[in-house]
Amino acid sequence: MKLSDYGSFPMELPVVIEDDIFLYPFMISPIFISDEKNTRAVLEAIEKNSLLMIVPAKPGHEGGREFEDAYDVGVVGSIMRKVSLPDGRIKILFQGMAKAKIIKELNNNPLEAFVDLIEIKEYNQLKIDAILAILQERVRTLASLSSIFPPDLLKTIEDNVDPNRIVDLIASTMRLKKDQAYKLFIETDLEERLLMLIDYISEEIEASKLQKEIKSKVHSKIEKINKEYFLKEQLKEIQHELGVDTQREEEIEEYFKKLEEKKPYMSEDAYKEIKKQINRLSRMHPDSADANVIQSYLDWVLEIPFGEYSKEELDINEVKKQLDKDHYGLEKPKERIVEYFAVKELLAKRGYKESEGKGVILCFAGPPGVGKTSLANSIATALKRKLVRIALGGLEDVNELRGHRRTYIGAMPGRIVQGLIEAKEMDPVIVLDEIDKISRSYRGDPTAVLL
């Protein structure tokens, strides 16, 4: 039946609210009905053999079944078929015929309204043809970038002579946002409708280009990762055939794990050097001499407690109490130590911070057995720091302090670094004991190292 066969507009019609999409004239769409109000509206249209108006729900109002939950425009059309589903829903096949606008709300259950058609204004055919050519070019561009337009739709658009139908067909395929679809739907100036749709398609073209570029980058990255994985698997098989122990791989992974944990607390140069040595080790045969040297170096350097610091609790009364508890007499040395920590506590309270890496040196002098080393032990206890004692008596080899060159078999770090590793923190109290008994020899002057 034609639209005119149902009578003249405006007319009273039952209204159904569709939650998801805008419907357009001359399109046949399946609609599923599950709520009472929509069901009653459908049954009334069938019973009276009348047209039905379907309006879209406003964004955020999906599921609402009152007039204020929906736009005041939609499509009037006929119900071609109704099927009752086992789950209680109704499926109808709806054919849109014309755009319409609600003039007056009449009934709330089911929704009924007084409806009139939306008419398109007259237009300049030459101007519209020129804009249509631009629109078709934009559609072809978008079709080349994405699968949004099937090939048969492109042919339909090119063959169709009604520009309004072309706009509706493209809009229904693009699935525009509801606010965009609403602006396009209510516009009665055909030229404005075409220009608006061209803008929407241009935005979609830019988005598709960006999406394609991102997909290309991701694909390239995945290919690179797959290639690296394939080569690593090949290398594993080769190493397995050569009898290389898989335990080596676990050791390398453990080195990398430790390095990444300590990265925030070490300098960039140190991080790069250690990473370089781990990569070198991963490429070496485990039985080579260089591999043992590098592995020994990594074992030591990754044991240094980067980022580990004691929770210093500087309390001048606690320092004085600890010194008096451990030592009888020694008033002047204890007084000098308390003075130093009093100044340090006062500066901290006033917001003055010590420069990073800047410690302090206290020199205790006196004959053996008067309590020099035990004073340092009391200071460490009061500050709740670890104590590291380095005996320098008779030391004559500078490598004992600096550390040996790692090219030597059995090379070890210097005693200060060993002390940090033993203390498991970067700010222990270090006692350089018997510093006056350092010797000189052909191996160097340790006092120069201490400078």
Short mmCIF file of C-alpha atoms in Angstrom, two decimals, residues 133-341:
data_model
loop_
_atom_site.label_atom_id
_atom_site.label_comp_id
_atom_site.label_asym_id
_atom_site.label_seq_id
_atom_site.Cartn_x
_atom_site.Cartn_y
_atom_site.Cartn_z
CA ALA A 133 29.52 14.49 -7.19
CA ILE A 134 31.70 15.56 -4.24
CA LEU A 135 29.72 13.28 -1.91
CA GLN A 136 30.16 10.28 -4.20
CA GLU A 137 33.91 10.95 -4.44
CA ARG A 138 34.15 11.08 -0.62
CA VAL A 139 32.17 7.85 -0.35
CA ARG A 140 34.53 6.09 -2.78
CA THR A 141 37.54 7.34 -0.77
CA LEU A 142 36.08 6.00 2.47
CA ALA A 143 35.18 2.70 0.79
CA SER A 144 38.83 2.27 -0.26
CA LEU A 145 40.00 2.75 3.35
CA SER A 146 37.43 0.64 5.19
CA SER A 147 34.72 -1.94 4.63
CA ILE A 148 31.95 0.35 5.86
CA PHE A 149 30.34 0.48 2.38
CA PRO A 150 29.74 -2.84 0.57
CA PRO A 151 30.33 -2.80 -3.24
CA ASP A 152 26.62 -3.17 -4.10
CA LEU A 153 25.83 -0.09 -2.00
CA LEU A 154 28.28 2.02 -4.02
CA LYS A 155 26.48 1.02 -7.20
CA THR A 156 23.09 1.81 -5.63
CA ILE A 157 24.31 5.26 -4.60
CA GLU A 158 25.62 6.02 -8.10
CA ASP A 159 22.43 4.76 -9.82
CA ASN A 160 19.91 6.44 -7.48
CA VAL A 161 18.41 9.69 -8.79
CA ASP A 162 16.77 10.88 -5.54
CA PRO A 163 19.40 12.82 -3.53
CA ASN A 164 17.33 12.56 -0.32
CA ARG A 165 17.31 8.78 -0.57
CA ILE A 166 21.07 8.81 -1.20
CA VAL A 167 21.65 10.80 2.02
CA ASP A 168 19.37 8.48 4.01
CA LEU A 169 21.02 5.37 2.57
CA ILE A 170 24.54 6.57 3.41
CA ALA A 171 23.51 7.76 6.89
CA SER A 172 21.91 4.40 7.71
CA THR A 173 25.04 2.54 6.59
CA MET A 174 27.48 4.73 8.54
CA ARG A 175 25.61 4.27 11.82
CA LEU A 176 26.22 7.85 12.95
CA LYS A 177 26.07 8.95 16.57
CA LYS A 178 22.52 9.77 17.59
CA ASP A 179 23.12 13.52 17.91
CA GLN A 180 24.68 13.60 14.42
CA ALA A 181 21.89 11.45 12.96
CA TYR A 182 19.25 13.69 14.58
CA LYS A 183 20.71 16.89 13.05
CA LEU A 184 20.84 15.22 9.64
CA PHE A 185 17.32 13.77 10.06
CA ILE A 186 15.51 17.02 10.92
CA GLU A 187 17.31 19.19 8.33
CA THR A 188 14.84 20.15 5.57
CA ASP A 189 17.35 22.00 3.37
CA LEU A 190 18.77 19.37 0.99
CA GLU A 191 21.95 21.35 0.31
CA GLU A 192 22.68 21.56 4.04
CA ARG A 193 21.98 17.83 4.44
CA LEU A 194 24.50 16.96 1.73
CA LEU A 195 27.20 19.28 3.11
CA MET A 196 26.62 17.96 6.64
CA LEU A 197 27.00 14.37 5.42
CA ILE A 198 30.19 15.27 3.51
CA ASP A 199 31.65 16.62 6.79
CA TYR A 200 30.74 13.42 8.64
CA ILE A 201 32.31 11.26 5.91
CA SER A 202 35.48 13.42 5.89
CA GLU A 203 35.85 12.87 9.66
CA GLU A 204 35.42 9.14 9.13
CA ILE A 205 38.07 9.20 6.37
CA GLU A 206 40.62 10.84 8.69
CA ALA A 207 39.79 8.35 11.45
CA SER A 208 40.15 5.43 9.01
CA LYS A 209 43.52 6.72 7.77
CA LEU A 210 44.78 7.00 11.34
CA GLN A 211 43.46 3.55 12.20
CA LYS A 212 45.11 2.07 9.11
CA GLU A 213 48.42 3.72 10.01
CA ILE A 214 48.26 2.38 13.57
CA LYS A 215 47.39 -1.12 12.33
CA SER A 216 50.34 -0.99 9.93
CA LYS A 217 52.72 -0.02 12.73
CA VAL A 218 51.34 -2.71 15.01
CA HIS A 219 51.63 -5.29 12.22
CA SER A 220 55.26 -4.32 11.57
CA LYS A 221 56.03 -4.54 15.27
CA ILE A 222 54.36 -7.96 15.53
CA GLU A 223 56.35 -9.17 12.50
CA LYS A 224 59.57 -7.97 14.15
CA ILE A 225 58.66 -9.67 17.44
CA ASN A 226 57.76 -12.90 15.62
CA LYS A 227 61.05 -12.79 13.73
CA GLU A 228 63.02 -12.29 16.95
CA TYR A 229 61.09 -15.11 18.62
CA PHE A 230 61.73 -17.44 15.66
CA LEU A 231 65.46 -16.66 15.66
CA LYS A 232 65.71 -17.12 19.43
CA GLU A 233 63.97 -20.48 19.17
CA GLN A 234 66.41 -21.49 16.43
CA LEU A 235 69.31 -20.38 18.63
CA LYS A 236 67.92 -22.46 21.50
CA GLU A 237 67.79 -25.55 19.30
CA ILE A 238 71.34 -24.97 18.06
CA GLN A 239 72.59 -24.51 21.62
CA HIS A 240 70.71 -27.65 22.66
CA GLU A 241 72.38 -29.64 19.87
CA LEU A 242 75.76 -28.27 20.98
CA GLY A 243 75.06 -29.34 24.53
CA VAL A 244 74.71 -25.84 25.95
CA ASP A 245 72.90 -25.97 29.30
CA THR A 246 69.52 -24.23 29.38
CA GLN A 247 70.42 -23.07 32.88
CA ARG A 248 72.45 -20.36 31.16
CA GLU A 249 69.29 -18.77 29.77
CA GLU A 250 67.76 -18.65 33.23
CA GLU A 251 70.90 -16.96 34.57
CA ILE A 252 70.77 -14.33 31.81
CA GLU A 253 67.09 -13.67 32.51
CA GLU A 254 67.88 -13.33 36.21
CA TYR A 255 70.64 -10.79 35.43
CA PHE A 256 68.24 -8.72 33.32
CA LYS A 257 65.58 -8.91 36.04
CA LYS A 258 67.99 -7.67 38.73
CA LEU A 259 69.24 -4.90 36.43
CA GLU A 260 65.72 -3.59 35.72
CA GLU A 261 64.92 -3.61 39.44
CA LYS A 262 68.00 -1.48 40.17
CA LYS A 263 67.72 0.79 37.11
CA PRO A 264 65.89 3.68 38.86
CA TYR A 265 68.71 3.97 41.41
CA MET A 266 71.80 3.87 39.18
CA SER A 267 73.24 6.29 36.64
CA GLU A 268 72.42 5.95 32.95
CA ASP A 269 76.06 5.14 32.10
CA ALA A 270 76.20 2.37 34.71
CA TYR A 271 72.93 0.89 33.44
CA LYS A 272 74.10 0.88 29.82
CA GLU A 273 77.46 -0.71 30.71
CA ILE A 274 75.91 -3.51 32.78
CA LYS A 275 73.29 -4.20 30.11
CA LYS A 276 76.05 -4.31 27.48
CA GLN A 277 77.96 -6.90 29.53
CA ILE A 278 74.84 -9.05 30.01
CA ASN A 279 74.22 -9.02 26.25
CA ARG A 280 77.87 -9.98 25.66
CA LEU A 281 77.55 -12.85 28.10
CA SER A 282 74.39 -14.13 26.40
CA ARG A 283 76.28 -14.47 23.10
CA MET A 284 79.33 -16.25 24.56
CA HIS A 285 79.95 -19.93 25.01
CA PRO A 286 79.76 -20.72 28.74
CA ASP A 287 83.14 -22.47 28.70
CA SER A 288 85.07 -19.47 27.37
CA ALA A 289 87.42 -17.60 29.72
CA ASP A 290 85.79 -14.25 28.97
CA ALA A 291 82.38 -15.62 29.94
CA ASN A 292 83.65 -16.53 33.41
CA VAL A 293 85.21 -13.08 33.82
CA ILE A 294 82.02 -11.25 32.79
CA GLN A 295 79.83 -13.53 34.90
CA SER A 296 81.98 -12.87 37.96
CA TYR A 297 81.78 -9.12 37.30
CA LEU A 298 77.97 -9.23 36.96
CA ASP A 299 77.60 -11.32 40.11
CA TRP A 300 79.42 -8.65 42.08
CA VAL A 301 78.00 -5.50 40.50
CA LEU A 302 74.38 -6.68 40.73
CA GLU A 303 74.85 -7.44 44.42
CA ILE A 304 75.57 -3.77 45.15
CA PRO A 305 72.48 -2.56 47.07
CA PHE A 306 71.47 0.28 44.73
CA GLY A 307 68.47 2.12 46.17
CA GLU A 308 68.69 0.41 49.58
CA TYR A 309 69.02 2.94 52.42
CA SER A 310 68.52 2.66 56.17
CA LYS A 311 65.64 4.44 57.84
CA GLU A 312 67.76 6.82 59.85
CA GLU A 313 66.17 8.00 63.08
CA LEU A 314 68.34 10.88 64.22
CA ASP A 315 67.63 11.58 67.88
CA ILE A 316 70.33 13.44 69.78
CA ASN A 317 69.16 12.04 73.10
CA GLU A 318 69.36 8.49 71.72
CA VAL A 319 72.93 9.13 70.49
CA LYS A 320 74.02 10.47 73.89
CA LYS A 321 72.27 7.63 75.71
CA GLN A 322 73.95 4.98 73.52
CA LEU A 323 77.41 6.56 73.92
CA ASP A 324 77.06 6.71 77.73
CA LYS A 325 75.77 3.14 77.84
CA ASP A 326 78.73 1.71 75.90
CA HIS A 327 81.56 3.91 77.28
CA TYR A 328 82.62 5.13 80.68
CA GLY A 329 84.54 8.39 80.59
CA LEU A 330 85.72 9.68 77.19
CA GLU A 331 83.77 12.87 77.91
CA LYS A 332 85.45 15.05 75.28
CA PRO A 333 85.08 12.59 72.34
CA LYS A 334 81.46 11.89 73.30
CA GLU A 335 80.74 15.61 73.65
CA ARG A 336 82.24 16.29 70.19
CA ILE A 337 80.15 13.50 68.61
CA VAL A 338 76.96 14.77 70.26
CA GLU A 339 77.75 18.31 69.04
CA TYR A 340 78.09 17.10 65.46
CA PHE A 341 74.77 15.23 65.52
#
